[in-house]
Each structure stands twice: as structure tokens, then as C-alpha cells.
Amino acid sequence: MRISVVGTGHVGLTTAVCLASIGHEVLGVDEDAGKIGLISEGKVPFHEPGLQEMLRQEFALGRMRVSTDVSDAARQRDVIFICVGTPTGQGGETDLTQVERVTRTIANALDGYSVITEKSTVPVGTGQAIQRTMREAASPNAEFDVASNPEFLQEGRAIADTLQPSRIVVGTSSERAEQSLREVYRPIVEQGNATFVATDIATAEMIKHASNALLATRISFMNQVAELCERANADVEVVAHAMGLDPRIGPHFLKAGIGYGGACFPKDVQAFRITAEQHGVDMSLLSEVEKVNTGRKQRFVDKVRAALGSLEDKRIAVWGLSFKPDTDDIRGSPAVEIARRLSTSGAFVTAYDPVAMDTARALLPNVDMAADPLEAAKDANCVAICTEWPEFAEVDLNALREVMARPVIVDGRNALDPRAAYNAGFLYISTGRPMVMGVVPGDDA
Ligand code: UDX
């Protein structure tokens, strides 16, 4: 099929490349000429494992093209995906300016039939707004349907989430639009285990926000459980593992830490709560979820302070800056906020992250960056682990102790094994696990 994808951020570019890889002819469009320049040279402007290789392959096979002209996206395309940014507006609601602008341009340029498909995360009701704009601005030759097809891809595993998803949700208001979108995803559905959920537009929009809000709720809940575990001398990792064995609960998104971040969860939870309020529904449950999440950062800073007596003039190594591993994305990253708070509280902070230091530098002018975890920890009074990059678990703890001024680790992500840290002579303070003082919980030896 002939498909265009407007907006080449994480969702848009991944969608474009993956749809090309299953045999469609794809045009990726972005008004940002710098971004399109990079992409046309075969470079992905963000860190996403495997995407650059796939992009180059699709260019070589001639299945993918890029352009800076949104009107191009509207010419003779079976499906047009809108994947532009939907940032948070001043009152916390979703700012739909870019969606509206792109829709207008598409409407003007459209010739023939196309399914205008919203893929960026938007509040329920946006499909209707797109429909209105299309009707107002459509050229006489235009024929269209509007659809919602929310994405559920996670950064760092975006290709697998797109090509082997658990579900594909498509909201339409016509049989014709539904058939077009079934055809787009046919190869994925035929080859994998994805359930194709065909519904109306409002329901599709709701599924996305409700999913992210529930996942965020699980995380905040477990973060509170972790706090209780710390007081009651229980181990949140074992609690989460055993809870997850119940098929009614399942194992995912039960990991306690320093709070959720990223471009989606913080924004989506807030937007969902506000949408509910606008419809007269009290979703104060989500206010609590947000409150717990916000509190995690200061709580972690306080833990570091408690471990050191004070932060004033202490040297602290912050390991990890991205909002989670396998991405260079620092949007809404609790790690960045923690590094900033430690440094404004009087500590000398040196950070290390395998891929996110370049993007974080501008936000952290008073934080030094180091070439590796040991360099960051040189002469430090404490290592503060803020992102669970796998390489942190592989650091030689004896070598680490040797370079540090004091052997203290505060682990916000439970990235290390408490017994190994204890055996290497560290004061190791983790999240929701009892302090290891010679006895490891669950160890009866
Ligand atoms: C999320 C959704 O998972 C995805 O479906 C949606 O389409 C986009 O938003 P992403 O932002 O890539 O994806 O990150 P995700 O892997 O969901 O993690 C979000 C945050 O929650 C991270 O900061 C992560 O560290 C944190 N998290 C996740 C936890 O603290 N505990 C967990 O158990 C899981």
C-alpha cells in the first residue's frame, strides 16, 4: 500500500521504517529540514537499537522516501498517519496545535481517497476534531475517513513492539477505513500473535490513555509498597515477583524505583486526568499516582543526604541520566532532576550515562560528565544509581571501592545485587529492600 507518515519522531520514524519493512511504499514527512536531512543520510536522530540499520536497508530497497513537504504526504496515499508532537499545554491539557495544522495542510492537498489516521497520543474526542477540520478544509477532490490507531511502542524496544505487538487497535467510523487499516497490518497479524481490535474512534483513543494511566498507577503503587517494605524490613523485589506470578496481576510494570519518566507517562497521566475532569469525572486516583511519582525524586535525594550526613561539598557520582535504559531520551527523566537537585544542594556531581550525556549536558550546566562509571566515581563519597543500564551491574565492585573516597552506593533502581555490594565492602542502600548488614533476606545459610 502507499502510506505516508507525518512526523518523524520516535513513533513516526519507527512506524515508517517498520511499515516499509513489511512491504509498503512509505513516505516519511517532517517540516524539520534538519531532521529530514539527517534521516535522508541514513541517520536516526535518536537512540533506538536496530532502527538505523533498518532505515538504511529500506532506503536501499527503495521502499522508503522522506520529504519536508506535508502536502506531499497527502498525494495518492491509501493511509496517512499523523505522528506529530502532542506536547502538554499550559493548563496540563494536550496541546493539539500541530495536529490541527498538519490536518489542515493534508485536507487542502488531498486528492482521492485516504484514511487520515491519528497515531500520536491524544485525548478522547480528537478524532472528532480532526474530522471537523478535514470537512472544513478538504479540497473538492478529497475523499477521506478519519481513524485512530494508537501506538504502544516502548522506547528501546520500538521495533519489536511495532512488528510483534500484542495488539493493534484501530478505531474507525466506516467499513472502508477499517479494511484499509486491516490491510496495512495484515503481514504483522498473519505472522505474529497480535490481536486486531477494531472499534470506534473514541474507544481507540480511550484505550491508549487508559493503558498508560494503569501502567503508571502500578508503578506508583509499587513505589509506595517499596517505601513500606523499607520500614517493615521486607523485600519489594520478592514481593513484586510473587505478585506477578498471579495471572490476574502479571509480572510487568511492578518495578519500584525513582519514579516513571519519559515523553509519555507523565504527560499522559496528567492529560487523562484533565480529560476526565472536563467530562465531569473525578479521577483523583491519578492525582495520587502523580503525587507519589513526583515525590520519588526528593525521597531519593533525601536518602543520599541521609547516607552522607549532608550533601554540602560531597562528591557524588550519578550513574544514568536517561529516563530508562536503552534510550538517550531524557524527557521527564527522574535521573536528570535528581542530578540537578543534588548539585543545587551543594554537592559536586559527576554523571555518566552510556548514551544520554550529550542531550543532558545543556540541562545540567553544573554537572561534570565522565567517560565511564569508574571515572565518574573517582574520589566520590557516594554513587547514586538512577538508571538501570546493564553495564552498571557488571562494574567490578572492588575496583569501584578502590577509586571512591567512601564506599557508599544508593541504588534507586535496584540495579546491583545487595550481597555482592555488601561483600565488596559497601554501605549499599537500595529501594524497598532491607539494608544488607551481613544478612541477606531469604538466605538461611
Ligand atoms: C510508554 C508505554 O509503555 C508505551 O506503551 C507508550 O506507547 C509510550 O509510553 P516508554 O515511555 O518508552 O513507553 O517507557 P516505559 O518502558 O513504559 O517506561 C516508562 C517509565 O516507567 C520509565 O521511566 C521506567 O523506568 C518506569 N518504569 C517502568 C518503572 O519505574 N517501573 C516499571 O516496572 C516499569
CSV table of C-alpha atoms and ligand atoms in Angstrom, one decimal:
chain,number,residue,atom,x,y,z
A,1,MET,CA,0.0,0.0,0.0
A,2,ARG,CA,1.0,3.6,-0.4
A,3,ILE,CA,1.4,5.1,3.0
A,4,SER,CA,2.7,8.4,4.4
A,5,VAL,CA,3.7,9.2,8.0
A,6,VAL,CA,3.8,12.8,9.1
A,7,GLY,CA,6.2,13.5,11.9
A,8,THR,CA,9.4,11.6,12.2
A,9,GLY,CA,10.0,11.5,15.9
A,10,HIS,CA,10.3,8.2,17.8
A,11,VAL,CA,6.8,7.0,16.9
A,12,GLY,CA,6.7,8.3,13.4
A,13,LEU,CA,10.1,7.2,12.2
A,14,THR,CA,9.7,3.8,13.8
A,15,THR,CA,6.3,3.4,12.2
A,16,ALA,CA,7.5,4.5,8.8
A,17,VAL,CA,10.5,2.2,8.7
A,18,CYS,CA,8.6,-0.8,10.1
A,19,LEU,CA,5.8,-0.4,7.6
A,20,ALA,CA,8.3,-0.2,4.8
A,21,SER,CA,9.9,-3.4,6.1
A,22,ILE,CA,6.7,-5.3,5.7
A,23,GLY,CA,6.4,-4.3,2.1
A,24,HIS,CA,4.6,-1.0,2.0
A,25,GLU,CA,5.7,2.0,0.0
A,26,VAL,CA,6.3,4.7,2.7
A,27,LEU,CA,6.9,8.4,2.6
A,28,GLY,CA,8.1,9.9,5.9
A,29,VAL,CA,7.4,13.7,6.2
A,30,ASP,CA,8.7,16.2,8.7
A,31,GLU,CA,8.8,20.0,8.5
A,32,ASP,CA,12.1,20.0,10.4
A,33,ALA,CA,14.6,20.2,7.5
A,34,GLY,CA,17.5,19.4,9.8
A,35,LYS,CA,15.8,16.1,10.9
A,36,ILE,CA,14.9,15.1,7.4
A,37,GLY,CA,18.5,16.0,6.2
A,38,LEU,CA,19.9,13.5,8.8
A,39,ILE,CA,17.3,10.8,8.0
A,40,SER,CA,18.0,11.1,4.3
A,41,GLU,CA,21.6,10.4,5.0
A,42,GLY,CA,20.5,7.2,6.8
A,43,LYS,CA,21.0,8.6,10.3
A,44,VAL,CA,18.4,8.2,13.0
A,45,PRO,CA,18.3,11.4,15.1
A,46,PHE,CA,17.7,9.5,18.4
A,47,HIS,CA,19.0,6.3,20.0
A,48,GLU,CA,16.8,3.3,19.1
A,49,PRO,CA,18.6,-0.1,18.8
A,50,GLY,CA,18.4,-1.5,15.3
A,51,LEU,CA,16.4,1.3,13.7
A,52,GLN,CA,19.3,2.9,11.8
A,53,GLU,CA,20.3,-0.4,10.1
A,54,MET,CA,16.6,-1.0,9.1
A,55,LEU,CA,16.2,2.6,7.8
A,56,ARG,CA,19.3,2.2,5.5
A,57,GLN,CA,18.0,-1.1,4.3
A,58,GLU,CA,14.6,0.3,3.4
A,59,PHE,CA,16.2,3.3,1.6
A,60,ALA,CA,18.4,0.8,-0.3
A,61,LEU,CA,15.4,-1.3,-1.3
A,62,GLY,CA,13.5,1.8,-2.4
A,63,ARG,CA,10.5,1.2,-0.1
A,64,MET,CA,11.0,4.4,1.9
A,65,ARG,CA,11.4,8.1,0.9
A,66,VAL,CA,11.4,11.3,3.0
A,67,SER,CA,10.2,14.8,2.4
A,68,THR,CA,9.8,18.1,4.2
A,69,ASP,CA,6.6,18.9,2.4
A,70,VAL,CA,3.4,17.9,4.3
A,71,SER,CA,1.4,18.4,1.1
A,72,ASP,CA,3.4,15.5,-0.4
A,73,ALA,CA,2.1,13.3,2.3
A,74,ALA,CA,-1.5,13.8,1.0
A,75,ARG,CA,-1.0,12.9,-2.6
A,76,GLN,CA,-2.2,9.4,-3.7
A,77,ARG,CA,-1.8,7.7,-0.3
A,78,ASP,CA,-4.0,5.0,0.9
A,79,VAL,CA,-3.3,5.8,4.6
A,80,ILE,CA,-1.8,8.9,6.1
A,81,PHE,CA,-0.6,8.5,9.7
A,82,ILE,CA,-0.3,11.6,11.8
A,83,CYS,CA,2.5,11.2,14.3
A,84,VAL,CA,3.4,14.8,15.2
A,85,GLY,CA,4.1,16.0,18.7
A,86,THR,CA,1.3,16.5,21.2
A,87,PRO,CA,3.0,18.3,24.0
A,88,THR,CA,1.5,19.4,27.3
A,89,GLY,CA,-0.3,22.8,27.1
A,90,GLN,CA,-0.2,25.5,29.8
A,91,GLY,CA,-3.0,24.0,31.9
A,92,GLY,CA,-1.7,20.5,31.6
A,93,GLU,CA,-4.1,19.5,28.8
A,94,THR,CA,-2.8,18.2,25.5
A,95,ASP,CA,-1.7,20.9,23.0
A,96,LEU,CA,-3.1,19.8,19.6
A,97,THR,CA,-1.8,22.8,17.6
A,98,GLN,CA,0.5,20.6,15.5
A,99,VAL,CA,-2.2,18.0,14.8
A,100,GLU,CA,-4.6,20.7,13.7
A,101,ARG,CA,-2.1,22.4,11.5
A,102,VAL,CA,-1.0,19.2,9.8
A,103,THR,CA,-4.6,18.1,9.3
A,104,ARG,CA,-5.4,21.4,7.6
A,105,THR,CA,-2.5,21.0,5.2
A,106,ILE,CA,-3.4,17.4,4.4
A,107,ALA,CA,-7.0,18.4,3.8
A,108,ASN,CA,-6.0,21.1,1.3
A,109,ALA,CA,-3.7,18.9,-0.6
A,110,LEU,CA,-5.7,15.6,-0.6
A,111,ASP,CA,-6.7,14.2,-3.9
A,112,GLY,CA,-8.7,10.9,-4.0
A,113,TYR,CA,-9.4,8.6,-1.0
A,114,SER,CA,-7.3,8.3,2.1
A,115,VAL,CA,-7.6,7.2,5.7
A,116,ILE,CA,-6.4,10.0,7.9
A,117,THR,CA,-5.1,8.1,10.9
A,118,GLU,CA,-4.1,9.7,14.2
A,119,LYS,CA,-1.3,7.8,15.9
A,120,SER,CA,0.1,10.3,18.3
A,121,THR,CA,-1.3,10.0,21.8
A,122,VAL,CA,-4.3,12.3,22.0
A,123,PRO,CA,-7.3,12.8,24.4
A,124,VAL,CA,-10.6,11.2,23.5
A,125,GLY,CA,-12.5,13.5,21.2
A,126,THR,CA,-9.5,14.4,19.0
A,127,GLY,CA,-10.7,12.2,16.1
A,128,GLN,CA,-13.9,14.2,16.0
A,129,ALA,CA,-11.9,17.4,15.9
A,130,ILE,CA,-9.8,16.1,13.0
A,131,GLN,CA,-13.0,15.1,11.2
A,132,ARG,CA,-14.3,18.6,11.6
A,133,THR,CA,-11.1,20.2,10.3
A,134,MET,CA,-11.0,17.8,7.4
A,135,ARG,CA,-14.6,18.6,6.4
A,136,GLU,CA,-13.9,22.3,6.7
A,137,ALA,CA,-10.7,22.4,4.7
A,138,ALA,CA,-10.9,19.5,2.3
A,139,SER,CA,-10.3,20.2,-1.4
A,140,PRO,CA,-13.2,19.3,-3.7
A,141,ASN,CA,-11.4,16.1,-5.0
A,142,ALA,CA,-10.8,14.9,-1.5
A,143,GLU,CA,-12.4,11.7,-0.1
A,144,PHE,CA,-11.5,10.6,3.3
A,145,ASP,CA,-12.2,8.8,6.5
A,146,VAL,CA,-10.7,9.6,9.9
A,147,ALA,CA,-9.3,6.8,12.2
A,148,SER,CA,-7.4,6.4,15.4
A,149,ASN,CA,-4.6,3.9,15.7
A,150,PRO,CA,-2.7,4.4,18.9
A,151,GLU,CA,0.8,3.2,19.3
A,152,PHE,CA,2.0,1.3,22.3
A,153,LEU,CA,5.7,1.1,21.5
A,154,GLN,CA,8.3,1.5,24.2
A,155,GLU,CA,11.5,3.3,23.5
A,156,GLY,CA,14.4,1.0,23.4
A,157,ARG,CA,12.3,-1.9,22.0
A,158,ALA,CA,10.3,0.1,19.5
A,159,ILE,CA,10.9,-2.3,16.5
A,160,ALA,CA,9.8,-5.4,18.4
A,161,ASP,CA,6.8,-3.6,19.8
A,162,THR,CA,5.8,-2.4,16.3
A,163,LEU,CA,6.4,-5.7,14.4
A,164,GLN,CA,5.5,-8.1,17.1
A,165,PRO,CA,2.8,-6.3,19.1
A,166,SER,CA,0.4,-7.9,21.5
A,167,ARG,CA,-2.5,-5.9,20.0
A,168,ILE,CA,-3.3,-3.5,17.2
A,169,VAL,CA,-6.1,-1.1,18.0
A,170,VAL,CA,-7.9,0.6,15.2
A,171,GLY,CA,-10.8,3.0,15.7
A,172,THR,CA,-12.8,3.9,12.6
A,173,SER,CA,-16.3,5.1,11.6
A,174,SER,CA,-16.5,3.2,8.3
A,175,GLU,CA,-16.1,-0.3,7.0
A,176,ARG,CA,-13.8,1.1,4.2
A,177,ALA,CA,-11.4,2.7,6.6
A,178,GLU,CA,-11.3,-0.4,8.8
A,179,GLN,CA,-10.5,-2.6,5.8
A,180,SER,CA,-7.7,-0.3,4.7
A,181,LEU,CA,-6.1,-0.4,8.1
A,182,ARG,CA,-6.5,-4.2,8.3
A,183,GLU,CA,-4.6,-4.4,5.0
A,184,VAL,CA,-1.8,-2.2,6.4
A,185,TYR,CA,-1.3,-4.5,9.3
A,186,ARG,CA,-2.1,-7.8,7.6
A,187,PRO,CA,1.5,-9.1,7.4
A,188,ILE,CA,2.0,-8.4,11.1
A,189,VAL,CA,-1.2,-10.0,12.2
A,190,GLU,CA,-0.6,-13.1,9.9
A,191,GLN,CA,3.0,-13.6,11.1
A,192,GLY,CA,2.5,-12.9,14.8
A,193,ASN,CA,0.2,-13.2,17.8
A,194,ALA,CA,-1.3,-9.7,17.6
A,195,THR,CA,-5.0,-9.4,18.3
A,196,PHE,CA,-6.6,-6.9,16.0
A,197,VAL,CA,-9.1,-4.8,17.9
A,198,ALA,CA,-11.4,-2.9,15.6
A,199,THR,CA,-13.6,-0.4,17.4
A,200,ASP,CA,-14.9,3.2,17.1
A,201,ILE,CA,-12.6,6.2,17.3
A,202,ALA,CA,-13.4,7.4,20.8
A,203,THR,CA,-12.8,3.9,22.2
A,204,ALA,CA,-9.5,3.5,20.5
A,205,GLU,CA,-8.4,6.9,21.9
A,206,MET,CA,-9.5,5.9,25.3
A,207,ILE,CA,-7.6,2.5,25.2
A,208,LYS,CA,-4.3,4.3,24.8
A,209,HIS,CA,-4.7,6.8,27.7
A,210,ALA,CA,-6.3,4.2,30.0
A,211,SER,CA,-3.4,1.7,29.3
A,212,ASN,CA,-0.7,4.2,30.1
A,213,ALA,CA,-2.5,5.5,33.2
A,214,LEU,CA,-2.9,2.0,34.5
A,215,LEU,CA,0.7,1.1,34.0
A,216,ALA,CA,1.7,4.4,35.7
A,217,THR,CA,-0.6,3.5,38.6
A,218,ARG,CA,1.0,0.1,39.0
A,219,ILE,CA,4.4,1.8,39.2
A,220,SER,CA,3.3,4.4,41.8
A,221,PHE,CA,1.6,1.6,43.8
A,222,MET,CA,4.8,-0.4,43.9
A,223,ASN,CA,6.8,2.6,44.8
A,224,GLN,CA,4.6,3.0,47.9
A,225,VAL,CA,4.9,-0.7,48.6
A,226,ALA,CA,8.7,-0.2,48.4
A,227,GLU,CA,8.5,2.5,50.9
A,228,LEU,CA,6.6,0.3,53.3
A,229,CYS,CA,9.0,-2.6,52.7
A,230,GLU,CA,11.8,-0.3,53.8
A,231,ARG,CA,10.1,0.4,57.0
A,232,ALA,CA,8.9,-3.1,57.6
A,233,ASN,CA,12.2,-4.8,56.6
A,234,ALA,CA,10.6,-6.7,53.6
A,235,ASP,CA,12.0,-7.1,50.1
A,236,VAL,CA,10.0,-5.4,47.3
A,237,GLU,CA,11.7,-7.4,44.6
A,238,VAL,CA,10.4,-10.6,46.0
A,239,VAL,CA,7.0,-9.1,46.7
A,240,ALA,CA,6.8,-8.0,43.1
A,241,HIS,CA,8.0,-11.3,41.7
A,242,ALA,CA,5.4,-13.2,43.7
A,243,MET,CA,2.6,-10.8,42.9
A,244,GLY,CA,3.4,-11.1,39.2
A,245,LEU,CA,3.1,-14.9,39.3
A,246,ASP,CA,-0.7,-14.3,39.8
A,247,PRO,CA,-2.0,-14.3,36.2
A,248,ARG,CA,-4.6,-11.8,37.3
A,249,ILE,CA,-1.7,-9.4,38.0
A,250,GLY,CA,1.1,-10.4,35.6
A,251,PRO,CA,4.8,-9.6,36.0
A,252,HIS,CA,5.2,-6.3,34.2
A,253,PHE,CA,5.5,-2.8,35.4
A,254,LEU,CA,5.8,-3.7,39.0
A,255,LYS,CA,9.4,-2.5,39.4
A,256,ALA,CA,9.9,0.0,42.2
A,257,GLY,CA,12.4,2.8,41.6
A,258,ILE,CA,12.8,6.6,41.5
A,259,GLY,CA,9.5,7.1,39.5
A,260,TYR,CA,8.4,6.9,36.0
A,261,GLY,CA,9.6,9.4,33.4
A,262,GLY,CA,9.8,9.7,29.6
A,263,ALA,CA,7.8,11.6,27.0
A,264,CYS,CA,4.6,9.6,27.6
A,265,PHE,CA,3.7,8.5,31.1
A,266,PRO,CA,3.9,11.9,33.0
A,267,LYS,CA,2.2,13.7,30.1
A,268,ASP,CA,-0.5,11.0,29.5
A,269,VAL,CA,-1.5,10.6,33.1
A,270,GLN,CA,-1.9,14.3,33.5
A,271,ALA,CA,-3.8,14.6,30.2
A,272,PHE,CA,-6.1,11.7,31.1
A,273,ARG,CA,-7.0,13.2,34.5
A,274,ILE,CA,-7.8,16.5,32.9
A,275,THR,CA,-9.9,14.9,30.2
A,276,ALA,CA,-11.8,13.1,32.9
A,277,GLU,CA,-12.3,16.4,34.7
A,278,GLN,CA,-13.5,18.1,31.5
A,279,HIS,CA,-16.1,15.3,31.3
A,280,GLY,CA,-17.1,15.8,34.9
A,281,VAL,CA,-15.5,12.6,36.1
A,282,ASP,CA,-13.4,12.6,39.3
A,283,MET,CA,-10.1,10.8,38.5
A,284,SER,CA,-8.3,11.9,41.7
A,285,LEU,CA,-6.9,8.4,41.8
A,286,LEU,CA,-4.5,9.7,39.1
A,287,SER,CA,-3.6,12.8,41.2
A,288,GLU,CA,-2.3,10.5,43.8
A,289,VAL,CA,-0.4,8.5,41.2
A,290,GLU,CA,1.3,11.7,40.1
A,291,LYS,CA,1.9,12.9,43.6
A,292,VAL,CA,3.7,9.6,44.5
A,293,ASN,CA,5.7,9.8,41.4
A,294,THR,CA,6.8,13.4,41.9
A,295,GLY,CA,7.8,12.6,45.5
A,296,ARG,CA,10.1,9.8,44.5
A,297,LYS,CA,12.8,12.2,43.3
A,298,GLN,CA,13.1,14.2,46.5
A,299,ARG,CA,12.9,11.0,48.5
A,300,PHE,CA,15.9,9.6,46.7
A,301,VAL,CA,17.9,12.9,47.2
A,302,ASP,CA,17.0,12.7,50.9
A,303,LYS,CA,18.2,9.1,51.0
A,304,VAL,CA,21.6,10.2,49.6
A,305,ARG,CA,21.7,13.0,52.1
A,306,ALA,CA,20.9,10.7,55.0
A,307,ALA,CA,23.6,8.3,53.9
A,308,LEU,CA,26.2,11.0,53.8
A,309,GLY,CA,25.1,13.2,56.7
A,310,SER,CA,24.9,16.2,54.4
A,311,LEU,CA,25.2,17.0,50.7
A,312,GLU,CA,27.3,20.1,51.2
A,313,ASP,CA,30.7,19.7,49.4
A,314,LYS,CA,30.2,16.0,48.9
A,315,ARG,CA,31.3,14.4,45.6
A,316,ILE,CA,28.5,12.3,44.1
A,317,ALA,CA,28.6,10.1,41.0
A,318,VAL,CA,25.3,9.8,39.3
A,319,TRP,CA,25.1,6.7,37.2
A,320,GLY,CA,22.5,7.0,34.4
A,321,LEU,CA,20.7,10.1,33.1
A,322,SER,CA,18.1,8.7,30.6
A,323,PHE,CA,14.6,8.0,31.9
A,324,LYS,CA,15.2,4.3,31.4
A,325,PRO,CA,17.9,2.1,29.8
A,326,ASP,CA,18.3,1.7,26.0
A,327,THR,CA,17.4,5.2,25.1
A,328,ASP,CA,19.1,8.6,25.1
A,329,ASP,CA,15.8,10.3,25.9
A,330,ILE,CA,16.0,12.5,29.0
A,331,ARG,CA,12.5,14.0,28.7
A,332,GLY,CA,10.9,13.8,32.1
A,333,SER,CA,13.8,11.8,33.3
A,334,PRO,CA,13.9,11.5,37.1
A,335,ALA,CA,17.7,10.9,36.9
A,336,VAL,CA,18.3,14.4,35.4
A,337,GLU,CA,16.1,16.0,38.0
A,338,ILE,CA,18.0,14.2,40.8
A,339,ALA,CA,21.4,15.2,39.4
A,340,ARG,CA,20.2,18.8,39.3
A,341,ARG,CA,18.8,18.7,42.9
A,342,LEU,CA,22.0,17.1,44.3
A,343,SER,CA,24.1,19.7,42.6
A,344,THR,CA,21.9,22.6,43.7
A,345,SER,CA,22.0,21.2,47.3
A,346,GLY,CA,25.7,21.8,47.4
A,347,ALA,CA,27.2,18.5,46.1
A,348,PHE,CA,29.8,18.2,43.4
A,349,VAL,CA,28.1,15.9,40.9
A,350,THR,CA,29.8,13.9,38.1
A,351,ALA,CA,27.4,11.9,35.9
A,352,TYR,CA,27.9,9.1,33.5
A,353,ASP,CA,25.4,7.6,31.0
A,354,PRO,CA,26.3,5.4,28.0
A,355,VAL,CA,24.2,7.5,25.5
A,356,ALA,CA,22.4,10.4,27.2
A,357,MET,CA,25.2,12.7,28.2
A,358,ASP,CA,25.2,14.8,25.1
A,359,THR,CA,21.5,15.6,25.4
A,360,ALA,CA,21.7,16.1,29.2
A,361,ARG,CA,24.7,18.4,29.2
A,362,ALA,CA,22.7,21.6,28.4
A,363,LEU,CA,20.2,20.9,31.2
A,364,LEU,CA,22.9,20.2,33.8
A,365,PRO,CA,25.5,23.0,33.4
A,366,ASN,CA,26.9,22.4,36.9
A,367,VAL,CA,27.3,18.7,36.5
A,368,ASP,CA,30.5,17.2,35.1
A,369,MET,CA,30.3,14.3,32.7
A,370,ALA,CA,32.7,11.3,32.9
A,371,ALA,CA,33.8,8.8,30.2
A,372,ASP,CA,32.8,5.7,32.2
A,373,PRO,CA,31.3,4.7,35.6
A,374,LEU,CA,34.6,4.4,37.4
A,375,GLU,CA,35.8,7.8,36.2
A,376,ALA,CA,32.5,9.3,37.5
A,377,ALA,CA,33.1,7.6,40.9
A,378,LYS,CA,36.7,8.8,41.3
A,379,ASP,CA,37.0,10.3,44.8
A,380,ALA,CA,33.3,10.2,45.3
A,381,ASN,CA,31.6,9.9,48.6
A,382,CYS,CA,28.6,8.1,47.0
A,383,VAL,CA,27.5,6.5,43.8
A,384,ALA,CA,23.8,7.2,43.1
A,385,ILE,CA,22.3,4.8,40.6
A,386,CYS,CA,19.4,6.5,38.7
A,387,THR,CA,19.1,4.3,35.5
A,388,GLU,CA,19.4,0.6,35.4
A,389,TRP,CA,21.8,0.3,32.5
A,390,PRO,CA,23.0,-3.3,32.4
A,391,GLU,CA,26.7,-2.2,32.4
A,392,PHE,CA,26.3,-0.9,35.9
A,393,ALA,CA,25.7,-4.4,37.2
A,394,GLU,CA,28.9,-5.5,35.5
A,395,VAL,CA,31.2,-2.9,37.1
A,396,ASP,CA,34.0,-4.5,39.2
A,397,LEU,CA,32.9,-3.6,42.7
A,398,ASN,CA,36.3,-4.0,44.2
A,399,ALA,CA,37.8,-1.6,41.6
A,400,LEU,CA,34.9,0.8,42.3
A,401,ARG,CA,35.6,0.8,46.1
A,402,GLU,CA,39.3,1.5,45.3
A,403,VAL,CA,38.6,4.7,43.4
A,404,MET,CA,36.0,6.1,45.7
A,405,ALA,CA,36.6,8.3,48.8
A,406,ARG,CA,33.8,6.4,50.7
A,407,PRO,CA,32.2,3.1,49.8
A,408,VAL,CA,28.6,4.2,49.6
A,409,ILE,CA,26.0,3.2,46.9
A,410,VAL,CA,22.5,4.4,46.9
A,411,ASP,CA,20.7,2.4,44.3
A,412,GLY,CA,17.4,4.0,43.0
A,413,ARG,CA,16.8,1.2,40.5
A,414,ASN,CA,17.9,-2.0,42.4
A,415,ALA,CA,20.5,-2.5,39.6
A,416,LEU,CA,23.0,-4.2,41.8
A,417,ASP,CA,23.0,-7.4,43.9
A,418,PRO,CA,22.9,-6.4,47.6
A,419,ARG,CA,25.0,-9.4,48.6
A,420,ALA,CA,27.7,-8.6,46.1
A,421,ALA,CA,27.8,-4.9,47.2
A,422,TYR,CA,27.9,-5.9,50.8
A,423,ASN,CA,30.7,-8.5,50.2
A,424,ALA,CA,32.7,-5.8,48.4
A,425,GLY,CA,32.6,-3.6,51.5
A,426,PHE,CA,29.9,-1.1,50.5
A,427,LEU,CA,27.3,0.6,52.5
A,428,TYR,CA,24.6,-0.3,50.0
A,429,ILE,CA,21.2,1.3,50.2
A,430,SER,CA,18.7,0.1,47.7
A,431,THR,CA,15.0,0.7,47.0
A,432,GLY,CA,12.4,-1.3,49.1
A,433,ARG,CA,15.0,-3.9,50.1
A,434,PRO,CA,16.3,-4.3,53.6
A,435,MET,CA,19.8,-2.9,54.2
A,436,VAL,CA,22.3,-5.7,53.9
A,437,MET,CA,24.2,-5.8,57.2
A,438,GLY,CA,25.6,-9.3,56.9
A,439,VAL,CA,22.3,-11.0,56.4
A,440,VAL,CA,20.6,-11.2,53.1
A,441,PRO,CA,16.8,-11.7,53.2
A,442,GLY,CA,15.7,-15.1,52.1
A,443,ASP,CA,19.2,-16.5,52.9
A,444,ASP,CA,19.0,-19.0,55.7
A,445,ALA,CA,22.7,-20.1,55.5
B,1,UDX,C1,5.5,4.1,27.4
B,1,UDX,C2,4.5,2.9,27.2
B,1,UDX,O1,5.0,1.8,27.8
B,1,UDX,C3,4.2,2.7,25.8
B,1,UDX,O2,3.2,1.7,25.6
B,1,UDX,C4,3.7,4.0,25.2
B,1,UDX,O3,3.3,3.9,23.9
B,1,UDX,C5,4.7,5.1,25.3
B,1,UDX,O4,5.0,5.2,26.7
B,1,UDX,P1,8.1,4.4,27.2
B,1,UDX,O5,7.9,5.9,27.5
B,1,UDX,O6,9.1,4.1,26.1
B,1,UDX,O7,6.7,3.7,26.9
B,1,UDX,O8,8.6,3.8,28.6
B,1,UDX,P2,8.3,2.6,29.5
B,1,UDX,O9,9.1,1.4,29.2
B,1,UDX,O10,6.8,2.4,29.6
B,1,UDX,O11,8.7,3.2,31.0
B,1,UDX,C6,8.2,4.4,31.4
B,1,UDX,C7,8.8,4.8,32.7
B,1,UDX,O12,8.4,3.9,33.8
B,1,UDX,C8,10.4,4.7,32.8
B,1,UDX,O13,10.9,5.8,33.5
B,1,UDX,C9,10.7,3.4,33.6
B,1,UDX,O14,11.9,3.5,34.3
B,1,UDX,C10,9.5,3.4,34.5
B,1,UDX,N1,9.1,2.1,35.0
B,1,UDX,C11,8.7,1.2,34.1
B,1,UDX,C12,9.2,1.8,36.3
B,1,UDX,O15,9.6,2.6,37.2
B,1,UDX,N2,8.9,0.5,36.8
B,1,UDX,C13,8.4,-0.4,35.9
B,1,UDX,O16,8.1,-1.5,36.4
B,1,UDX,C14,8.3,-0.1,34.5
